[in-house]
Amino acid sequence: MKMTTVCYIKRNDEILMLHRTKKAVDINKGKWVGIGGKFEPGESPMECVCREVKEETGLTLLDPELRAFITFNFTSPTPELSDWETEYMFVYTCEHFEGDVLDAENDEGILCWFPPDALPGLDLWEGDSLFLDLILHGAPFFAMKMVYEGDKLTSWSLE
């Protein structure tokens, strides 16, 4: 079981996304994702998301809002993907922060601001498109479960 956070940081009419291009072995390689990552021992979801955003962008979140809780179940059709495991992800948005993005490139990939209507054209996880659409259209807090076979979404449910 893996626990993670992700934050979709809003600036004016743009959202900060990360193109994961740097790590040789990366479940997100080639995908555009929000900013976040794995919990460190003892962290709360809020502590995790704030730390991850600071590490990856240099920004200090002022009022992140918990928007969704996502359960990902993975089944693997190939041996090289056999280490995928169930992941529980806390999804945040944040419109108020301090600082500037330190560098457009970091250890994980390239950071870029996009208008919300450009997100569907990016190489996103299929399930990310589903929950991002709900979040960007103002849905109240929700939980969602997604099942992937390899990198293909095979089922999902809004809980």
XYZ file of N, CA, C and O in Angstrom:
636
model
N 0.843 -1.172 0.000
C 0.000 0.000 0.000
C 0.889 1.237 0.000
O 1.863 1.316 0.720
N 0.506 2.194 -0.829
C 1.272 3.434 -0.936
C 0.308 4.595 -0.696
O -0.818 4.589 -1.185
N 0.766 5.593 0.071
C -0.034 6.798 0.295
C 0.696 7.999 -0.283
O 1.899 8.159 -0.064
N -0.056 8.817 -1.024
C 0.532 9.972 -1.692
C -0.397 11.179 -1.591
O -1.567 11.054 -1.220
N 0.150 12.324 -1.944
C -0.633 13.549 -2.089
C -0.334 14.148 -3.454
O 0.713 13.878 -4.052
N -1.252 14.964 -3.939
C -1.026 15.742 -5.149
C -1.745 17.068 -4.975
O -2.800 17.130 -4.332
N -1.157 18.125 -5.525
C -1.762 19.445 -5.431
C -1.794 20.077 -6.817
O -0.791 20.061 -7.549
N -2.945 20.627 -7.151
C -3.112 21.386 -8.382
C -3.114 22.857 -7.969
O -4.068 23.342 -7.372
N -1.998 23.518 -8.240
C -1.773 24.893 -7.808
C -2.293 25.822 -8.893
O -1.924 25.695 -10.070
N -3.147 26.746 -8.473
C -3.762 27.681 -9.414
C -3.130 29.060 -9.260
O -2.926 29.539 -8.151
N -2.833 29.675 -10.402
C -2.318 31.050 -10.453
C -3.095 31.773 -11.542
O -2.991 31.397 -12.720
N -3.891 32.759 -11.138
C -4.773 33.433 -12.095
C -5.623 32.367 -12.789
O -6.345 31.653 -12.145
N -5.520 32.246 -14.085
C -6.298 31.234 -14.810
C -5.411 30.104 -15.328
O -5.644 29.570 -16.421
N -4.412 29.723 -14.529
C -3.503 28.656 -14.938
C -3.302 27.659 -13.802
O -3.469 27.997 -12.633
N -2.905 26.454 -14.181
C -2.626 25.387 -13.221
C -1.216 24.882 -13.483
O -0.830 24.643 -14.631
N -0.448 24.704 -12.401
C 0.926 24.225 -12.516
C 0.926 22.702 -12.656
O 0.339 21.989 -11.848
N 1.582 22.215 -13.695
C 1.683 20.784 -13.953
C 3.157 20.405 -14.089
O 4.003 21.236 -14.417
N 3.436 19.134 -13.846
C 4.792 18.599 -13.939
C 4.828 17.507 -14.986
O 4.058 16.540 -14.922
N 5.691 17.655 -15.974
C 5.896 16.621 -16.993
C 6.995 15.700 -16.508
O 8.162 16.107 -16.425
N 6.639 14.467 -16.154
C 7.587 13.519 -15.547
C 8.472 12.912 -16.645
O 8.023 12.066 -17.397
N 9.714 13.364 -16.686
C 10.618 12.947 -17.763
C 11.985 12.481 -17.276
O 12.771 11.989 -18.081
N 12.313 12.657 -15.999
C 13.693 12.494 -15.551
C 14.099 11.113 -15.061
O 15.216 10.679 -15.310
N 13.227 10.437 -14.322
C 13.609 9.171 -13.698
C 13.525 8.024 -14.701
O 12.572 7.939 -15.476
N 14.510 7.139 -14.655
C 14.521 5.998 -15.570
C 13.348 5.054 -15.292
O 12.700 4.572 -16.217
N 13.082 4.789 -14.021
C 11.969 3.929 -13.636
C 10.951 4.813 -12.912
O 11.209 5.287 -11.806
N 9.832 5.061 -13.570
C 8.835 5.983 -13.028
C 7.468 5.588 -13.566
O 7.246 5.591 -14.776
N 6.541 5.243 -12.663
C 5.190 4.873 -13.075
C 4.534 6.009 -13.868
O 3.693 5.778 -14.722
N 4.959 7.239 -13.621
C 4.391 8.409 -14.288
C 5.212 8.903 -15.478
O 4.922 9.968 -16.013
N 6.220 8.159 -15.889
C 7.117 8.615 -16.956
C 6.324 9.029 -18.203
O 5.486 8.299 -18.693
N 6.595 10.246 -18.657
C 5.954 10.770 -19.850
C 4.601 11.421 -19.600
O 4.048 12.042 -20.492
N 4.075 11.297 -18.406
C 2.760 11.860 -18.073
C 2.902 13.252 -17.471
O 3.911 13.591 -16.871
N 1.849 14.044 -17.615
C 1.714 15.317 -16.919
C 0.915 15.049 -15.663
O -0.151 14.427 -15.718
N 1.412 15.488 -14.518
C 0.769 15.247 -13.228
C 0.796 16.538 -12.403
O 1.544 17.459 -12.695
N -0.007 16.539 -11.339
C 0.063 17.628 -10.370
C 1.321 17.471 -9.535
O 2.107 16.535 -9.717
N 1.508 18.360 -8.588
C 2.712 18.366 -7.759
C 2.445 17.563 -6.489
O 1.449 17.793 -5.802
N 3.319 16.633 -6.171
C 3.118 15.852 -4.951
C 4.030 14.651 -4.896
O 4.991 14.542 -5.655
N 3.697 13.741 -3.989
C 4.512 12.548 -3.855
C 4.147 11.746 -2.620
O 3.089 11.941 -2.014
N 5.061 10.873 -2.248
C 4.837 9.908 -1.168
C 5.008 10.529 0.213
O 5.814 11.433 0.400
N 4.266 9.970 1.155
C 4.376 10.374 2.552
C 5.722 9.952 3.123
O 6.252 8.897 2.762
N 6.249 10.757 4.014
C 7.374 10.357 4.849
C 6.792 9.882 6.180
O 5.670 10.279 6.546
N 7.510 9.037 6.919
C 6.975 8.518 8.183
C 6.488 9.630 9.111
O 7.170 10.639 9.303
N 5.285 9.449 9.650
C 4.723 10.375 10.615
C 4.030 11.591 10.046
O 3.445 12.373 10.793
N 4.076 11.794 8.737
C 3.462 12.979 8.144
C 1.943 12.845 8.048
O 1.416 11.782 7.765
N 1.267 13.977 8.211
C -0.153 14.075 7.893
C -0.255 14.371 6.390
O 0.739 14.778 5.763
N -1.453 14.211 5.796
C -1.594 14.576 4.386
C -1.204 16.033 4.117
O -0.513 16.318 3.134
N -1.605 16.953 5.008
C -1.274 18.368 4.808
C 0.237 18.598 4.868
O 0.803 19.335 4.052
N 0.902 17.973 5.822
C 2.357 18.118 5.924
C 3.034 17.568 4.676
O 3.980 18.169 4.149
N 2.544 16.434 4.184
C 3.131 15.810 2.992
C 2.984 16.713 1.776
O 3.955 16.957 1.060
N 1.770 17.199 1.519
C 1.570 18.004 0.322
C 2.370 19.293 0.385
O 2.969 19.715 -0.612
N 2.434 19.920 1.551
C 3.216 21.161 1.676
C 4.707 20.914 1.461
O 5.381 21.693 0.775
N 5.229 19.823 2.026
C 6.643 19.495 1.855
C 6.945 19.184 0.390
O 7.921 19.684 -0.186
N 6.125 18.344 -0.225
C 6.366 17.960 -1.621
C 6.337 19.172 -2.549
O 7.187 19.307 -3.428
N 5.357 20.050 -2.360
C 5.279 21.247 -3.205
C 6.515 22.116 -3.002
O 7.104 22.597 -3.974
N 6.934 22.306 -1.771
C 8.129 23.119 -1.491
C 9.361 22.514 -2.164
O 10.150 23.218 -2.801
N 9.527 21.179 -2.026
C 10.694 20.510 -2.610
C 10.701 20.587 -4.137
O 11.746 20.789 -4.750
N 9.544 20.408 -4.749
C 9.491 20.309 -6.211
C 9.384 21.653 -6.924
O 9.726 21.753 -8.101
N 8.869 22.677 -6.205
C 8.632 23.958 -6.876
C 9.287 25.152 -6.200
O 9.483 26.180 -6.842
N 9.527 25.073 -4.892
C 9.997 26.212 -4.131
C 8.858 27.042 -3.559
O 9.093 27.981 -2.806
N 7.612 26.714 -3.906
C 6.460 27.469 -3.422
C 6.057 27.013 -2.022
O 6.168 25.831 -1.683
N 5.558 27.944 -1.220
C 5.010 27.653 0.098
C 3.495 27.793 0.014
O 2.986 28.896 -0.254
N 2.778 26.697 0.190
C 1.317 26.731 0.139
C 0.776 27.447 1.369
O 1.243 27.220 2.480
N -0.240 28.295 1.186
C -0.827 29.026 2.302
C -2.157 28.426 2.758
O -2.472 28.473 3.932
N -2.947 27.924 1.834
C -4.255 27.387 2.230
C -4.700 26.232 1.322
O -5.734 26.312 0.673
N -3.928 25.152 1.267
C -4.352 24.038 0.416
C -5.697 23.492 0.885
O -5.957 23.420 2.084
N -6.531 23.145 -0.081
C -7.867 22.629 0.211
C -7.962 21.175 -0.244
O -7.701 20.871 -1.412
N -8.323 20.293 0.683
C -8.505 18.880 0.353
C -9.776 18.742 -0.473
O -10.858 19.124 -0.026
N -9.643 18.200 -1.688
C -10.766 18.139 -2.622
C -11.263 16.729 -2.901
O -12.425 16.540 -3.245
N -10.350 15.737 -2.779
C -10.768 14.376 -3.135
C -9.830 13.362 -2.498
O -8.700 13.676 -2.117
N -10.336 12.153 -2.395
C -9.545 11.006 -1.950
C -9.723 9.934 -3.015
O -10.847 9.519 -3.322
N -8.609 9.512 -3.605
C -8.653 8.567 -4.725
C -7.962 7.267 -4.332
O -6.863 7.292 -3.771
N -8.604 6.148 -4.650
C -8.006 4.823 -4.476
C -7.678 4.293 -5.862
O -8.545 4.246 -6.734
N -6.417 3.928 -6.052
C -5.971 3.331 -7.311
C -5.631 1.870 -7.056
O -4.830 1.562 -6.170
N -6.236 0.981 -7.829
C -5.852 -0.431 -7.809
C -5.219 -0.741 -9.152
O -5.757 -0.369 -10.199
N -4.083 -1.401 -9.119
C -3.356 -1.735 -10.345
C -3.246 -3.246 -10.489
O -2.901 -3.941 -9.539
N -3.535 -3.727 -11.679
C -3.195 -5.102 -12.031
C -2.218 -4.987 -13.181
O -2.278 -4.047 -13.963
N -1.304 -5.902 -13.256
C -0.219 -5.758 -14.220
C -0.248 -6.852 -15.277
O -0.187 -8.023 -14.949
N -0.306 -6.461 -16.542
C -0.268 -7.466 -17.603
C 1.148 -7.881 -17.994
O 1.331 -8.789 -18.767
N 2.165 -7.204 -17.472
C 3.540 -7.506 -17.864
C 4.441 -7.578 -16.633
O 4.215 -6.882 -15.653
N 5.494 -8.407 -16.670
C 6.393 -8.536 -15.518
C 7.059 -7.234 -15.089
O 7.243 -7.003 -13.900
N 7.385 -6.344 -16.012
C 8.076 -5.110 -15.629
C 7.176 -4.164 -14.825
O 7.650 -3.239 -14.188
N 5.864 -4.391 -14.827
C 4.945 -3.565 -14.052
C 4.436 -4.282 -12.810
O 3.501 -3.835 -12.160
N 5.047 -5.388 -12.435
C 4.528 -6.214 -11.349
C 4.646 -5.566 -9.972
O 4.013 -6.022 -9.028
N 5.431 -4.497 -9.829
C 5.576 -3.873 -8.511
C 4.546 -2.774 -8.251
O 4.576 -2.121 -7.218
N 3.618 -2.569 -9.164
C 2.564 -1.590 -8.933
C 1.697 -2.100 -7.800
O 1.396 -3.275 -7.690
N 1.291 -1.197 -6.915
C 0.507 -1.590 -5.757
C -0.648 -0.614 -5.559
O -0.690 0.442 -6.185
N -1.578 -0.982 -4.673
C -2.681 -0.086 -4.362
C -2.124 1.230 -3.823
O -1.201 1.239 -3.023
N -2.694 2.310 -4.316
C -2.265 3.643 -3.887
C -3.478 4.429 -3.416
O -4.532 4.394 -4.038
N -3.296 5.139 -2.311
C -4.320 6.029 -1.775
C -3.783 7.448 -1.894
O -2.695 7.742 -1.384
N -4.534 8.311 -2.590
C -4.032 9.654 -2.882
C -4.998 10.728 -2.386
O -6.190 10.688 -2.684
N -4.449 11.690 -1.635
C -5.187 12.859 -1.185
C -4.957 13.957 -2.216
O -3.805 14.299 -2.501
N -6.046 14.495 -2.777
C -5.952 15.498 -3.836
C -6.303 16.876 -3.271
O -7.373 17.064 -2.695
N -5.380 17.816 -3.452
C -5.555 19.188 -2.980
C -5.551 20.151 -4.161
O -4.971 19.861 -5.215
N -6.153 21.310 -3.933
C -5.945 22.464 -4.803
C -5.464 23.602 -3.908
O -5.690 23.584 -2.694
N -4.809 24.567 -4.509
C -4.345 25.718 -3.732
C -4.236 26.924 -4.651
O -3.642 26.835 -5.727
N -4.828 28.037 -4.216
C -4.777 29.284 -4.986
C -3.887 30.334 -4.351
O -3.566 31.332 -4.980
N -3.499 30.123 -3.094
C -2.681 31.116 -2.395
C -1.369 30.477 -1.943
O -1.386 29.453 -1.258
N -0.297 31.091 -2.347
C 1.032 30.576 -2.023
C 2.008 31.728 -1.990
O 1.703 32.825 -2.464
N 3.174 31.451 -1.420
C 4.252 32.444 -1.395
C 5.412 31.933 -2.222
O 5.663 30.724 -2.267
N 6.114 32.874 -2.839
C 7.309 32.530 -3.597
C 7.044 32.403 -5.081
O 5.934 32.616 -5.563
N 8.102 32.071 -5.769
C 8.055 31.856 -7.208
C 8.628 30.485 -7.487
O 9.482 29.998 -6.734
N 8.198 29.879 -8.584
C 8.770 28.601 -8.990
C 10.260 28.827 -9.198
O 10.662 29.714 -9.961
N 11.072 28.065 -8.465
C 12.520 28.271 -8.487
C 13.140 27.996 -9.840
O 14.032 28.684 -10.282
N 12.675 26.935 -10.494
C 13.269 26.525 -11.751
C 12.208 25.760 -12.520
O 11.450 24.992 -11.926
N 12.145 25.942 -13.813
C 11.151 25.235 -14.616
C 11.471 23.744 -14.696
O 10.634 22.952 -15.094
N 12.687 23.360 -14.306
C 13.098 21.964 -14.384
C 13.586 21.515 -13.015
O 14.283 22.245 -12.320
N 13.191 20.296 -12.610
C 13.663 19.751 -11.340
C 14.068 18.283 -11.524
O 14.139 17.807 -12.659
N 14.307 17.585 -10.436
C 14.767 16.190 -10.509
C 13.732 15.246 -11.113
O 14.058 14.120 -11.476
N 12.489 15.679 -11.184
C 11.408 14.820 -11.664
C 11.031 15.121 -13.103
O 10.533 14.268 -13.814
N 11.213 16.381 -13.519
C 10.803 16.739 -14.875
C 10.720 18.241 -15.064
O 11.481 18.997 -14.465
N 9.741 18.662 -15.866
C 9.603 20.059 -16.262
C 8.271 20.604 -15.753
O 7.221 19.993 -15.964
N 8.317 21.775 -15.096
C 7.119 22.442 -14.591
C 6.613 23.439 -15.626
O 7.407 24.138 -16.272
N 5.280 23.494 -15.770
C 4.709 24.419 -16.741
C 3.291 24.802 -16.302
O 2.548 23.961 -15.819
N 2.941 26.072 -16.492
C 1.594 26.563 -16.199
C 0.725 26.407 -17.432
O 1.157 26.726 -18.539
N -0.514 25.925 -17.237
C -1.456 25.722 -18.341
C -2.826 26.293 -17.981
O -3.261 26.172 -16.832
N -3.547 26.827 -18.975
C -4.951 27.158 -18.713
C -5.723 25.839 -18.554
O -5.361 24.823 -19.182
N -6.767 25.825 -17.726
C -7.502 24.578 -17.490
C -8.011 23.895 -18.754
O -8.008 22.664 -18.841
N -8.407 24.674 -19.770
C -8.937 24.045 -20.982
C -7.854 23.358 -21.813
O -8.161 22.607 -22.740
N -6.570 23.562 -21.470
C -5.478 22.878 -22.170
C -5.173 21.511 -21.559
O -4.523 20.669 -22.197
N -5.635 21.252 -20.323
C -5.289 20.000 -19.643
C -5.742 18.748 -20.393
O -4.990 17.781 -20.466
N -6.953 18.716 -20.973
C -7.345 17.502 -21.697
C -6.427 17.140 -22.867
O -6.361 15.984 -23.269
N -5.696 18.110 -23.391
C -4.781 17.848 -24.500
C -3.425 17.318 -24.062
O -2.616 16.913 -24.904
N -3.170 17.294 -22.755
C -1.899 16.783 -22.241
C -1.963 15.268 -22.094
O -3.047 14.681 -22.012
N -0.799 14.640 -22.021
C -0.728 13.195 -21.773
C -0.917 12.962 -20.274
O 0.047 12.938 -19.514
N -2.180 12.857 -19.862
C -2.543 12.620 -18.472
C -2.933 11.152 -18.311
O -3.321 10.496 -19.271
N -2.877 10.671 -17.061
C -3.516 9.392 -16.768
C -5.000 9.566 -17.070
O -5.594 10.614 -16.784
N -5.618 8.546 -17.643
C -7.031 8.616 -17.998
C -7.891 8.981 -16.776
O -8.789 9.803 -16.855
N -7.603 8.380 -15.636
C -8.360 8.659 -14.423
C -8.150 10.072 -13.908
O -9.070 10.669 -13.339
N -6.951 10.626 -14.099
C -6.694 12.003 -13.671
C -7.636 12.961 -14.391
O -8.134 13.923 -13.804
N -7.896 12.699 -15.659
C -8.827 13.544 -16.414
C -10.208 13.540 -15.771
O -10.876 14.575 -15.726
N -10.629 12.383 -15.261
C -11.950 12.278 -14.632
C -12.043 13.120 -13.370
O -12.972 13.914 -13.205
N -11.082 12.945 -12.449
C -11.213 13.696 -11.201
C -10.860 15.169 -11.386
O -11.430 16.035 -10.728
N -9.959 15.488 -12.304
C -9.654 16.900 -12.566
C -10.879 17.635 -13.108
O -11.127 18.782 -12.736
N -11.645 16.984 -13.964
C -12.850 17.598 -14.503
C -13.819 17.945 -13.371
O -14.376 19.044 -13.331
N -14.009 17.013 -12.429
C -14.888 17.283 -11.284
C -14.366 18.453 -10.445
O -15.108 19.364 -10.080
N -13.076 18.429 -10.145
C -12.472 19.477 -9.311
C -12.556 20.839 -9.994
O -12.944 21.831 -9.374
N -12.214 20.889 -11.275
C -12.204 22.174 -11.981
C -13.603 22.745 -12.172
O -13.761 23.941 -12.398
N -14.616 21.885 -12.076
C -15.998 22.361 -12.192
C -16.650 22.546 -10.822
O -17.872 22.608 -10.715
N -15.836 22.601 -9.759
C -16.327 22.981 -8.448
C -17.042 21.910 -7.646
O -17.772 22.232 -6.711
N -16.851 20.643 -7.978
C -17.501 19.578 -7.212
C -17.068 19.639 -5.753
O -15.915 19.956 -5.459
N -17.994 19.353 -4.826
C -17.597 19.281 -3.418
C -16.691 18.059 -3.216
O -16.568 17.205 -4.115
N -16.101 17.940 -2.016
C -15.211 16.813 -1.716
C -15.855 15.500 -2.159
O -17.053 15.282 -1.958
N -15.037 14.619 -2.755
C -15.535 13.311 -3.209
C -14.450 12.266 -3.067
O -13.263 12.582 -2.915
N -14.879 11.021 -3.116
C -13.953 9.878 -3.148
C -14.207 9.137 -4.449
O -15.340 9.075 -4.951
N -13.144 8.584 -5.000
C -13.235 7.880 -6.271
C -12.316 6.669 -6.217
O -11.272 6.715 -5.573
N -12.729 5.591 -6.867
C -11.893 4.400 -6.979
C -11.648 4.126 -8.457
O -12.578 4.187 -9.263
N -10.380 3.837 -8.777
C -9.996 3.547 -10.157
C -9.226 2.245 -10.200
O -8.409 1.981 -9.324
N -9.489 1.472 -11.236
C -8.771 0.219 -11.435
C -8.064 0.298 -12.791
O -8.685 0.588 -13.811
N -6.757 0.064 -12.757
C -5.936 0.071 -13.968
C -5.380 -1.317 -14.227
O -4.989 -2.018 -13.307
N -5.330 -1.678 -15.492
C -4.569 -2.850 -15.919
C -3.394 -2.280 -16.690
O -3.565 -1.703 -17.771
N -2.196 -2.400 -16.078
C -1.050 -1.678 -16.627
C -1.366 -0.202 -16.546
O -1.759 0.298 -15.499
N -1.281 0.523 -17.678
C -1.603 1.938 -17.653
C -2.961 2.262 -18.281
O -3.264 3.396 -18.589
N -3.809 1.232 -18.445
C -5.149 1.429 -19.011
C -6.205 1.370 -17.918
O -6.280 0.401 -17.162
N -7.028 2.411 -17.831
C -8.121 2.456 -16.879
C -9.195 1.468 -17.324
O -9.725 1.570 -18.439
N -9.507 0.485 -16.466
C -10.500 -0.525 -16.837
C -11.838 -0.299 -16.150
O -12.873 -0.737 -16.665
N -11.849 0.371 -14.991
C -13.112 0.711 -14.329
C -12.870 1.820 -13.319
O -11.742 2.034 -12.881
N -13.952 2.519 -12.992
C -13.873 3.563 -11.979
C -15.239 3.755 -11.380
O -16.259 3.417 -11.987
N -15.269 4.266 -10.155
C -16.544 4.566 -9.510
C -16.385 5.780 -8.621
O -15.339 5.984 -8.004
N -17.434 6.578 -8.584
C -17.501 7.723 -7.693
C -18.173 7.213 -6.432
O -19.251 6.635 -6.498
N -17.513 7.396 -5.297
C -18.045 6.814 -4.064
C -18.649 7.870 -3.172
O -18.267 9.012 -3.203
